[in-house]
Every structure is written in structure tokens, then in C-alpha cells.
Amino acid sequence: MKVPMVDLTAGYPPIREEIETAVKQVFEKANFILGAQVSEFEKEFAAHNGAKYAVGVNSGTDALRLALLASGIKPGDEVITTPFTFIATSETISQAGAIPVFADIDPERYTLCPKSVESKITSKTKAILPVHLYGMPAEMDEIMAIAKKHNLKVIEDTAQAFTGKYRMADGNWKYLGTIGDCGTFSFFPAKNLGAFGDAGAVLTNDDAIYEELKALRNHGSKIRYIHEIEGFNSRLDTVQAAILSVRLKHVEKWTEMRKAVAAKYAEALKGFCATPVVPENCRHSFNYYTIRFDTKEQRDNAQKYLTEQGIANQIYYPIALHLQKAYAHLGGKRGDLPNAEKVQDTVFSLPMYPELTDEQIKLVTDAVKASLKK
Ligand SMILES: *Cc1c(COP(=O)(O)O)cnc(C)c1O
């Protein structure tokens, strides 16, 4: 591969010593399960985001599952979400016993369309689960207003959007994941803040949700062997927490580097395809850089051509969830959510990581342009 999708080896050498020192401390103390580094990272992560609490868990998927349960989602409830996301978003709604209800997306922003959300509300609706897709903030003012009007919980899937921000109607900038009742994060290695394995966290400002999350991640137990509820083994690993604390100190700089790559992509591709348009009240985290073509044929040609040239690329996501076999029981069909269906057929994502060089960026953008001329 001349240009990979992400290069996880590039970020290691500059912080090797810091990481190795942090990890050795865990090894020497052998406090592997809920060691002091877990609560230290939780405090740092909450403070970074301006949230009251963070609870470390074992993945972004469990962050969603536990956030839904801690928010009081019960079997038979309906949770409105986007069909244009990774399946973890909807899978965890089902795992909480609830029913995912897919609303359509905005055709340019790719996040939940507030109007479509409102049209899906029934007497069973209990929550809205927006996803800040690729790092683009969902329209949170509108979503929060709908939630308030209908008394719904809001859980923000912030797996791809740590360091993203949104300026609320009152003028306050907020980190994504701190606007709704809970924000869920993934520290999967390729996310903005990657661990060296699986890890995740939930942010909340709500005391009761916080207490519930802490119990749920550790077998429903706050005091050892005293169980008021059943829970899970979903703890954040101490070694990962130690690594995350080190990497957290660098993450804003990495997002700035991603933004610089994005600006160069946008400049070079101007007039050739649709590049991300970041509204002035938003900070995009650029976990992914996704472009859109006029037709599926152009997209498919570009994908084929880039692959032939040794340039990695990926369609996030080729089949919207309402059309997946896993959700056949919900009866979704083509035509139900036209924006999501159009977008799945016309987007693809280019290599994106902080250390991408100008030379690599030129290789990628020249290839996209050449594919359109063929
Ligand atoms: C990565 C991701 C998840 C799941 O996170 P894991 O840590 O891999 O479990 C959930 N939602 C979205 C949108 C994601 O991109």
C-alpha cells in the first residue's frame, strides 16, 4: 500500500518513552483490574470534555449498551437512530431489549435529520441516539429541542467524534458527548483517541446515571459481592487506561493535524466531488474523511482506480442498516429512507491520519481526479 487508510505505527515513536513508563508502572504494581490509573483517566477524560463524570468501559459498543441501560431503556421501548452508521449503534439498542427505529439522514451532513426523527416518534419512543458520523456533529440544538418536547433521553454516539465540538444556540461551545444525557466513546485504535486494544467510556452529568453505569460495568456491584442489580464484566483495563492518559495529552494536536490534512484534501478536490462542509458552529474531529460523487458509477470507478494505484479507501457504510439482513424482521426496504440510500451509494472515505504527508495527499487527490476523467 502506497497510502494506507490509517498508520497506527506512525504515532508511536514520538511518545514511546511516555507510554512505556506508564505501562511499566501498571506491570510493577500488578493492579490490572480497576487500578488507580482507571479512575485517574476517568477524571482527566471528564475534565477534558467539561463533563461531570466519565466511566471507563471495555469498548465503544459496551459504552452504548451500558448508556442505554443506565438511561432506563427497557424491553419494548423504541430508540430512534440513524441507519447510516456502524451496526454497534443499533445492535446495542436491541441488546438492551429495545427496538431500533431508523430515521433518515441529512444528505450532505450524513447525520440524523431532525425532521425525520420527529416523524418517527410514537408513544413507545424513549430515546434518540444521534451519531456524530465521521466526526461531524449531529444537529444537536434541534435534537435536544425534540427530546425536551417529547420527554426523551438523548445518547450521543461519539465513537468517531472525540474532540469534536458544537456551539449551542446559547453561544456555548460544548464537546460532543456532553450535550445529551450520555455520550459514548470508543478508544478502538483507529479512533481519534486510540488505545492499544479495545476500550471505551461514557460521559454524563447525571448523578443517577453515573452510579448506574459504575454498577453495570462491574456485575451490578459497587461494593464487592453486594449486588443490587445484575450487570456485566465491562471494565476498562488498567493497562489501556494508563496508555489513554498519555495519549489524551496529545489528542488535540492530532485533531489539528487531521484538520490540516482535511483542508489540503478539500483544496485539491474542489470542483471534482463533494467534500465535507463544516458548519461554522461545529468543530469536526475528522476521524474519517469522506467524499461524495454525483453517481454510484463515479464512486465505484474512483474506488477501483485508487485500489489499483495502491491507495487504501473504504466505504463507511455500503449498506444502510434498515436494508441489512440483520434487520429484515423490522421490515425495512429500499425507498424507506432515500437520503441514506443515496449516500451509501455515492460516498467513500480516503486515507486519514495525523501524519499523512503532502506527497501522500497529492497521490490520493490526483488519483481521485484521474478516476473522474477516465
Ligand atoms: C467504532 C464505533 C463503535 C463501536 O466501538 P468499539 O470500541 O469498536 O466497540 C460504535 N459506534 C460507532 C459509530 C463507531 O464508529
Tab-separated table of N, CA and C in Angstrom, residues 201-292:
chain	number	residue	atom	x	y	z
A	201	ALA	N	-15.622	4.571	26.853
A	201	ALA	CA	-16.047	5.334	28.035
A	201	ALA	C	-17.409	5.964	27.782
A	202	VAL	N	-18.080	6.297	28.877
A	202	VAL	CA	-19.339	7.044	28.816
A	202	VAL	C	-19.156	8.329	29.619
A	203	LEU	N	-19.629	9.434	29.070
A	203	LEU	CA	-19.666	10.695	29.816
A	203	LEU	C	-21.100	10.978	30.229
A	204	THR	N	-21.285	11.540	31.417
A	204	THR	CA	-22.607	12.006	31.830
A	204	THR	C	-22.451	13.090	32.898
A	205	ASN	N	-23.469	13.942	32.990
A	205	ASN	CA	-23.508	14.937	34.071
A	205	ASN	C	-24.530	14.523	35.118
A	206	ASP	N	-25.174	13.356	34.935
A	206	ASP	CA	-26.298	12.935	35.760
A	206	ASP	C	-25.815	11.968	36.856
A	207	ASP	N	-26.034	12.351	38.118
A	207	ASP	CA	-25.538	11.536	39.247
A	207	ASP	C	-26.094	10.109	39.212
A	208	ALA	N	-27.397	9.985	38.943
A	208	ALA	CA	-28.025	8.661	38.982
A	208	ALA	C	-27.512	7.775	37.848
A	209	ILE	N	-27.378	8.355	36.651
A	209	ILE	CA	-26.858	7.568	35.515
A	209	ILE	C	-25.419	7.141	35.799
A	210	TYR	N	-24.658	8.033	36.394
A	210	TYR	CA	-23.259	7.719	36.731
A	210	TYR	C	-23.182	6.520	37.679
A	211	GLU	N	-23.987	6.551	38.729
A	211	GLU	CA	-23.973	5.446	39.707
A	211	GLU	C	-24.359	4.124	39.029
A	212	GLU	N	-25.378	4.213	38.166
A	212	GLU	CA	-25.853	3.009	37.465
A	212	GLU	C	-24.765	2.457	36.528
A	213	LEU	N	-24.085	3.354	35.830
A	213	LEU	CA	-23.020	2.920	34.906
A	213	LEU	C	-21.903	2.205	35.658
A	214	LYS	N	-21.532	2.762	36.807
A	214	LYS	CA	-20.434	2.160	37.576
A	214	LYS	C	-20.804	0.756	38.042
A	215	ALA	N	-22.083	0.584	38.415
A	215	ALA	CA	-22.530	-0.738	38.841
A	215	ALA	C	-22.599	-1.690	37.647
A	216	LEU	N	-23.212	-1.226	36.543
A	216	LEU	CA	-23.418	-2.103	35.377
A	216	LEU	C	-22.111	-2.649	34.819
A	217	ARG	N	-21.047	-1.845	34.814
A	217	ARG	CA	-19.803	-2.317	34.197
A	217	ARG	C	-19.097	-3.367	35.054
A	218	ASN	N	-19.516	-3.493	36.312
A	218	ASN	CA	-18.832	-4.414	37.221
A	218	ASN	C	-19.822	-5.317	37.957
A	219	HIS	N	-20.582	-6.094	37.172
A	219	HIS	CA	-21.504	-7.099	37.733
A	219	HIS	C	-22.566	-6.518	38.666
A	220	GLY	N	-22.964	-5.280	38.417
A	220	GLY	CA	-24.027	-4.684	39.232
A	220	GLY	C	-23.609	-4.425	40.660
A	221	SER	N	-22.282	-4.306	40.860
A	221	SER	CA	-21.783	-4.262	42.232
A	221	SER	C	-20.909	-3.037	42.461
A	222	LYS	N	-21.242	-2.243	43.484
A	222	LYS	CA	-20.359	-1.139	43.854
A	222	LYS	C	-19.485	-1.557	45.035
A	223	ILE	N	-20.066	-2.387	45.889
A	223	ILE	CA	-19.302	-2.978	46.992
A	223	ILE	C	-19.150	-4.458	46.648
A	224	ARG	N	-17.929	-4.968	46.758
A	224	ARG	CA	-17.670	-6.328	46.286
A	224	ARG	C	-18.626	-7.361	46.901
A	225	TYR	N	-19.214	-8.171	46.041
A	225	TYR	CA	-20.136	-9.255	46.384
A	225	TYR	C	-21.483	-8.784	46.921
A	226	ILE	N	-21.756	-7.480	46.799
A	226	ILE	CA	-23.104	-6.981	47.099
A	226	ILE	C	-23.706	-6.537	45.761
A	227	HIS	N	-24.784	-7.209	45.344
A	227	HIS	CA	-25.349	-6.955	44.013
A	227	HIS	C	-26.798	-6.495	44.129
A	228	GLU	N	-27.037	-5.212	43.810
A	228	GLU	CA	-28.423	-4.734	43.809
A	228	GLU	C	-29.087	-5.025	42.479
A	229	ILE	N	-28.281	-5.112	41.434
A	229	ILE	CA	-28.768	-5.472	40.101
A	229	ILE	C	-27.765	-6.427	39.472
A	230	GLU	N	-28.179	-7.062	38.346
A	230	GLU	CA	-27.222	-7.818	37.545
A	230	GLU	C	-26.514	-6.848	36.619
A	231	GLY	N	-25.250	-7.105	36.345
A	231	GLY	CA	-24.533	-6.235	35.413
A	231	GLY	C	-23.721	-7.048	34.438
A	232	PHE	N	-22.548	-6.548	34.108
A	232	PHE	CA	-21.690	-7.172	33.107
A	232	PHE	C	-20.243	-7.085	33.589
A	233	ASN	N	-19.370	-7.822	32.907
A	233	ASN	CA	-17.945	-7.554	33.072
A	233	ASN	C	-17.558	-6.658	31.909
A	234	SER	N	-17.530	-5.379	32.142
A	234	SER	CA	-17.263	-4.434	31.059
A	234	SER	C	-16.331	-3.332	31.539
A	235	ARG	N	-15.312	-3.726	32.302
A	235	ARG	CA	-14.414	-2.729	32.894
A	235	ARG	C	-13.350	-2.269	31.901
A	236	LEU	N	-12.941	-1.014	32.036
A	236	LEU	CA	-11.779	-0.524	31.285
A	236	LEU	C	-10.532	-1.147	31.916
A	237	ASP	N	-9.698	-1.725	31.075
A	237	ASP	CA	-8.469	-2.373	31.515
A	237	ASP	C	-7.458	-1.329	32.029
A	238	THR	N	-6.768	-1.623	33.119
A	238	THR	CA	-5.837	-0.643	33.707
A	238	THR	C	-4.682	-0.287	32.768
A	239	VAL	N	-4.171	-1.283	32.025
A	239	VAL	CA	-3.060	-1.001	31.093
A	239	VAL	C	-3.542	-0.014	30.025
A	240	GLN	N	-4.750	-0.248	29.519
A	240	GLN	CA	-5.288	0.661	28.494
A	240	GLN	C	-5.503	2.068	29.075
A	241	ALA	N	-5.985	2.132	30.318
A	241	ALA	CA	-6.225	3.443	30.946
A	241	ALA	C	-4.914	4.221	31.049
A	242	ALA	N	-3.824	3.528	31.417
A	242	ALA	CA	-2.519	4.193	31.549
A	242	ALA	C	-2.067	4.738	30.194
A	243	ILE	N	-2.286	3.954	29.140
A	243	ILE	CA	-1.918	4.387	27.777
A	243	ILE	C	-2.793	5.563	27.348
A	244	LEU	N	-4.081	5.477	27.648
A	244	LEU	CA	-5.016	6.539	27.246
A	244	LEU	C	-4.675	7.872	27.914
A	245	SER	N	-4.233	7.828	29.180
A	245	SER	CA	-3.859	9.077	29.859
A	245	SER	C	-2.709	9.760	29.145
A	246	VAL	N	-1.752	8.972	28.680
A	246	VAL	CA	-0.627	9.556	27.934
A	246	VAL	C	-1.119	10.147	26.619
A	247	ARG	N	-1.899	9.362	25.893
A	247	ARG	CA	-2.331	9.798	24.558
A	247	ARG	C	-3.301	10.982	24.616
A	248	LEU	N	-4.075	11.059	25.704
A	248	LEU	CA	-5.031	12.168	25.863
A	248	LEU	C	-4.321	13.529	25.790
A	249	LYS	N	-3.081	13.564	26.297
A	249	LYS	CA	-2.338	14.833	26.317
A	249	LYS	C	-1.987	15.308	24.908
A	250	HIS	N	-2.003	14.396	23.950
A	250	HIS	CA	-1.590	14.742	22.583
A	250	HIS	C	-2.760	14.871	21.614
A	251	VAL	N	-3.968	14.502	22.072
A	251	VAL	CA	-5.055	14.282	21.112
A	251	VAL	C	-5.510	15.561	20.408
A	252	GLU	N	-5.472	16.707	21.093
A	252	GLU	CA	-5.927	17.947	20.440
A	252	GLU	C	-4.981	18.323	19.288
A	253	LYS	N	-3.700	18.111	19.522
A	253	LYS	CA	-2.705	18.369	18.475
A	253	LYS	C	-2.963	17.452	17.270
A	254	TRP	N	-3.301	16.185	17.554
A	254	TRP	CA	-3.570	15.255	16.446
A	254	TRP	C	-4.801	15.677	15.671
A	255	THR	N	-5.816	16.202	16.364
A	255	THR	CA	-7.007	16.661	15.638
A	255	THR	C	-6.659	17.860	14.759
A	256	GLU	N	-5.795	18.745	15.262
A	256	GLU	CA	-5.364	19.880	14.427
A	256	GLU	C	-4.621	19.379	13.187
A	257	MET	N	-3.807	18.319	13.359
A	257	MET	CA	-3.094	17.745	12.203
A	257	MET	C	-4.101	17.133	11.214
A	258	ARG	N	-5.129	16.471	11.747
A	258	ARG	CA	-6.180	15.913	10.873
A	258	ARG	C	-6.886	17.039	10.118
A	259	LYS	N	-7.151	18.155	10.817
A	259	LYS	CA	-7.834	19.279	10.180
A	259	LYS	C	-6.985	19.857	9.053
A	260	ALA	N	-5.673	19.872	9.250
A	260	ALA	CA	-4.772	20.384	8.210
A	260	ALA	C	-4.803	19.465	6.987
A	261	VAL	N	-4.834	18.153	7.230
A	261	VAL	CA	-4.940	17.198	6.112
A	261	VAL	C	-6.266	17.433	5.384
A	262	ALA	N	-7.342	17.588	6.147
A	262	ALA	CA	-8.677	17.786	5.558
A	262	ALA	C	-8.710	19.038	4.687
A	263	ALA	N	-8.063	20.099	5.166
A	263	ALA	CA	-8.064	21.358	4.398
A	263	ALA	C	-7.336	21.168	3.068
A	264	LYS	N	-6.243	20.385	3.094
A	264	LYS	CA	-5.491	20.140	1.850
A	264	LYS	C	-6.297	19.268	0.885
A	265	TYR	N	-6.972	18.269	1.426
A	265	TYR	CA	-7.848	17.440	0.584
A	265	TYR	C	-8.914	18.321	-0.075
A	266	ALA	N	-9.559	19.165	0.739
A	266	ALA	CA	-10.681	19.979	0.241
A	266	ALA	C	-10.208	20.925	-0.861
A	267	GLU	N	-9.033	21.526	-0.659
A	267	GLU	CA	-8.476	22.463	-1.631
A	267	GLU	C	-8.215	21.749	-2.966
A	268	ALA	N	-7.585	20.568	-2.870
A	268	ALA	CA	-7.207	19.853	-4.096
A	268	ALA	C	-8.424	19.275	-4.824
A	269	LEU	N	-9.474	18.952	-4.089
A	269	LEU	CA	-10.620	18.262	-4.710
A	269	LEU	C	-11.754	19.215	-5.088
A	270	LYS	N	-11.543	20.504	-4.825
A	270	LYS	CA	-12.593	21.500	-5.093
A	270	LYS	C	-13.063	21.400	-6.555
A	271	GLY	N	-14.374	21.283	-6.730
A	271	GLY	CA	-14.924	21.211	-8.082
A	271	GLY	C	-14.974	19.804	-8.662
A	272	PHE	N	-14.362	18.830	-7.992
A	272	PHE	CA	-14.343	17.458	-8.509
A	272	PHE	C	-15.377	16.561	-7.832
A	273	CYS	N	-15.570	16.753	-6.536
A	273	CYS	CA	-16.534	15.940	-5.795
A	273	CYS	C	-16.925	16.728	-4.546
A	274	ALA	N	-17.927	16.236	-3.831
A	274	ALA	CA	-18.373	16.949	-2.621
A	274	ALA	C	-17.468	16.581	-1.454
A	275	THR	N	-16.887	17.594	-0.825
A	275	THR	CA	-16.037	17.373	0.351
A	275	THR	C	-16.815	17.839	1.590
A	276	PRO	N	-16.386	17.446	2.798
A	276	PRO	CA	-17.164	17.803	3.992
A	276	PRO	C	-17.303	19.317	4.167
A	277	VAL	N	-18.523	19.738	4.420
A	277	VAL	CA	-18.795	21.155	4.682
A	277	VAL	C	-19.059	21.272	6.181
A	278	VAL	N	-18.144	21.929	6.885
A	278	VAL	CA	-18.284	22.012	8.338
A	278	VAL	C	-18.992	23.322	8.693
A	279	PRO	N	-20.208	23.241	9.267
A	279	PRO	CA	-20.922	24.463	9.643
A	279	PRO	C	-20.103	25.283	10.636
A	280	GLU	N	-20.349	26.609	10.657
A	280	GLU	CA	-19.481	27.463	11.473
A	280	GLU	C	-19.705	27.263	12.978
A	281	ASN	N	-20.783	26.577	13.354
A	281	ASN	CA	-20.974	26.299	14.790
A	281	ASN	C	-20.475	24.891	15.161
A	282	CYS	N	-19.603	24.333	14.324
A	282	CYS	CA	-19.135	22.959	14.576
A	282	CYS	C	-17.624	22.837	14.459
A	283	ARG	N	-17.043	21.954	15.278
A	283	ARG	CA	-15.667	21.502	15.059
A	283	ARG	C	-15.746	20.013	14.739
A	284	HIS	N	-15.282	19.669	13.550
A	284	HIS	CA	-15.275	18.282	13.056
A	284	HIS	C	-14.017	17.607	13.620
A	285	SER	N	-14.121	16.336	13.996
A	285	SER	CA	-12.922	15.666	14.539
A	285	SER	C	-12.103	14.961	13.450
A	286	PHE	N	-12.692	14.851	12.239
A	286	PHE	CA	-12.023	14.190	11.109
A	286	PHE	C	-11.432	12.827	11.461
A	287	ASN	N	-12.246	12.020	12.132
A	287	ASN	CA	-11.846	10.623	12.312
A	287	ASN	C	-11.758	9.955	10.929
A	288	TYR	N	-12.729	10.275	10.073
A	288	TYR	CA	-12.701	9.830	8.678
A	288	TYR	C	-12.842	11.040	7.776
A	289	TYR	N	-12.320	10.919	6.551
A	289	TYR	CA	-12.511	11.954	5.543
A	289	TYR	C	-13.297	11.338	4.394
A	290	THR	N	-14.538	11.776	4.267
A	290	THR	CA	-15.458	11.123	3.332
A	290	THR	C	-15.883	12.083	2.241
A	291	ILE	N	-15.774	11.624	0.990
A	291	ILE	CA	-16.179	12.462	-0.140
A	291	ILE	C	-17.380	11.824	-0.827
A	292	ARG	N	-18.089	12.630	-1.601
A	292	ARG	CA	-19.310	12.132	-2.253
A	292	ARG	C	-19.298	12.511	-3.730
